[in-house]
Amino acid sequence: VAGGGSWPWQNPVPALERVLAHLDKRQAGKVVWYGGVPEGREAPWQLPKHPRLESPGWVDHNQLLKAFAGATAAIDWMQPNPERKLAFSFRHADYLGCGLPILTHDDSPLADIIGKAGWAGSDIEGILDAVLDDSNELRKRSRAARALARNHYSNAAALAPLLDWITTGHRHAHSPT
């Protein structure tokens, strides 16, 4: 799976074309793209027309999570730009929570955090081969994705510092001005 809004700073098309060409070469797989052009906006880029690419558009969150849970991996391979160097979206947390290893480039902010919960590198075709050829490794990375989401991006993990502060009432020391 892959997805997101059609924003000017978020262009997945070059990488997506590489993915689709490699899936054709391997005669395996497909990509399902969730999202599209936000209402009231013009599309700065278009998804390629390809028999291995499906695009159901925007779907409700429960339907999206169900689709993610039935997928093999998530592709997050956008053209580099300043926003993409900083971005970690709800989509990424949902991918991990559904056990989807994330495939991304080595310049992505995800590359620093996913560890064994995905693959990061410059060779998207080689990464696709690893996903298609090694089901044991794919299962390990799927478990790592769920663990990363549970330990760092779940509601409980995100709220723990706030709840600790509420419980203990400790205030941080302020620097004199």
XYZ file of C-alpha atoms in Angstrom:
177
model
C 0.000 0.000 0.000
C 0.926 3.630 -0.333
C -0.902 6.887 -0.108
C -1.366 10.457 0.850
C -2.660 13.690 -0.530
C -1.580 15.095 -3.855
C 0.473 17.939 -2.400
C 3.066 19.958 -4.361
C 5.859 18.995 -1.930
C 5.028 15.289 -1.887
C 5.722 13.657 -5.249
C 5.775 9.848 -5.223
C 5.461 9.389 -8.998
C 9.114 8.698 -9.975
C 9.514 6.071 -7.251
C 6.068 4.629 -7.908
C 6.922 4.181 -11.580
C 10.098 2.318 -10.552
C 8.085 0.106 -8.191
C 5.486 -0.714 -10.848
C 8.148 -1.462 -13.488
C 9.911 -3.804 -11.069
C 6.677 -5.567 -10.127
C 6.041 -6.025 -13.863
C 9.528 -7.475 -14.293
C 8.918 -9.853 -11.372
C 5.341 -10.534 -12.549
C 4.167 -10.161 -8.961
C 2.311 -7.780 -6.711
C 0.361 -4.590 -6.978
C 0.208 -1.206 -5.263
C -2.983 0.186 -3.762
C -2.825 3.975 -3.333
C -5.129 5.504 -0.709
C -5.759 9.238 -0.863
C -5.771 11.662 -3.737
C -6.363 15.299 -4.470
C -7.707 17.190 -1.439
C -11.064 18.850 -2.091
C -10.761 22.303 -3.594
C -7.156 21.780 -4.735
C -5.573 21.224 -8.121
C -3.453 18.118 -8.602
C 0.256 19.020 -8.776
C 0.971 15.454 -9.952
C -1.043 12.488 -11.205
C -0.716 8.820 -10.364
C 0.440 6.828 -13.384
C -2.079 4.639 -15.197
C -0.896 1.072 -14.703
C -2.582 -2.332 -14.356
C -0.708 -3.015 -11.090
C -1.888 0.241 -9.493
C -5.287 0.606 -7.842
C -6.525 3.834 -6.332
C -9.702 3.631 -4.255
C -9.208 7.288 -3.253
C -10.136 8.565 0.180
C -11.737 6.001 2.473
C -12.851 6.206 6.092
C -10.225 5.441 8.732
C -11.638 2.051 9.772
C -11.716 0.877 6.147
C -8.175 2.177 5.679
C -6.861 0.307 8.725
C -8.589 -2.878 7.553
C -6.899 -2.517 4.146
C -3.523 -1.847 5.787
C -3.930 -4.927 7.997
C -4.369 -7.087 4.886
C -1.413 -5.628 2.985
C 2.188 -6.825 2.766
C 4.218 -3.624 3.126
C 3.911 0.166 2.865
C 5.802 2.276 0.357
C 6.764 5.778 1.450
C 9.222 6.923 -1.190
C 8.731 10.576 -2.038
C 11.045 12.905 -3.922
C 13.329 14.614 -1.398
C 12.339 18.098 -0.228
C 12.533 20.016 3.069
C 9.060 18.973 4.277
C 9.735 15.291 3.627
C 12.959 15.476 5.662
C 10.868 16.325 8.740
C 7.599 14.491 8.154
C 6.237 11.679 10.277
C 2.535 11.430 9.613
C -0.407 9.598 11.081
C -0.211 7.403 7.976
C 3.230 6.179 9.071
C 1.999 5.371 12.574
C -0.999 3.541 11.080
C 1.285 1.530 8.782
C 3.437 0.456 11.719
C 0.450 -0.265 13.961
C -1.014 -2.543 11.292
C 2.271 -4.421 11.080
C 3.327 -3.005 7.720
C 7.070 -2.730 7.268
C 7.787 0.610 5.605
C 9.890 0.784 2.439
C 11.571 4.174 2.171
C 14.677 5.901 0.870
C 17.709 6.392 3.073
C 17.217 10.183 3.153
C 13.753 9.880 4.700
C 13.158 10.832 8.352
C 11.678 7.354 8.693
C 15.077 5.826 7.924
C 16.339 6.997 11.317
C 13.506 5.412 13.305
C 12.210 2.298 11.540
C 15.198 0.037 12.159
C 14.038 -3.531 11.536
C 10.437 -2.321 11.092
C 11.085 -1.721 7.414
C 13.766 -1.133 4.811
C 15.570 2.105 3.989
C 18.009 2.488 1.126
C 18.544 3.872 -2.331
C 17.865 0.606 -4.198
C 14.075 0.335 -4.250
C 14.220 -2.629 -6.636
C 16.517 -4.543 -4.266
C 14.247 -3.708 -1.346
C 11.229 -4.966 -3.310
C 13.127 -8.180 -4.034
C 13.737 -8.639 -0.297
C 10.010 -8.192 0.382
C 8.995 -10.583 -2.405
C 11.650 -13.236 -1.782
C 12.042 -13.603 1.986
C 8.748 -14.249 3.761
C 10.516 -15.025 7.058
C 12.265 -11.654 7.072
C 9.005 -9.959 6.092
C 7.260 -11.567 9.097
C 10.082 -10.443 11.430
C 9.854 -6.883 10.150
C 6.072 -6.937 10.462
C 6.409 -7.899 14.138
C 9.041 -5.173 14.587
C 6.653 -2.636 13.014
C 3.903 -3.524 15.486
C 6.358 -3.380 18.407
C 7.678 0.026 17.313
C 4.134 1.376 17.037
C 3.094 -0.081 20.390
C 6.211 1.089 22.259
C 6.580 4.568 20.759
C 3.496 5.689 18.829
C 0.503 4.212 20.632
C -1.871 6.388 22.637
C -0.411 4.948 25.843
C 3.181 5.744 24.825
C 2.297 9.228 23.623
C 0.306 10.104 26.745
C 2.712 8.595 29.309
C 4.807 11.766 29.863
C 1.700 13.922 30.295
C 0.065 11.427 32.660
C 3.305 11.180 34.656
C 3.416 14.952 34.993
C -0.223 15.044 36.108
C 0.388 12.278 38.633
C 3.662 13.552 40.086
C 3.153 17.278 39.616
C 6.855 17.829 39.031
C 7.630 21.096 37.357
C 10.712 21.632 35.297
C 13.165 24.231 36.568
C 13.056 27.468 34.645
C 16.162 29.318 33.558
C 16.587 32.797 35.022
C 16.067 35.545 32.454
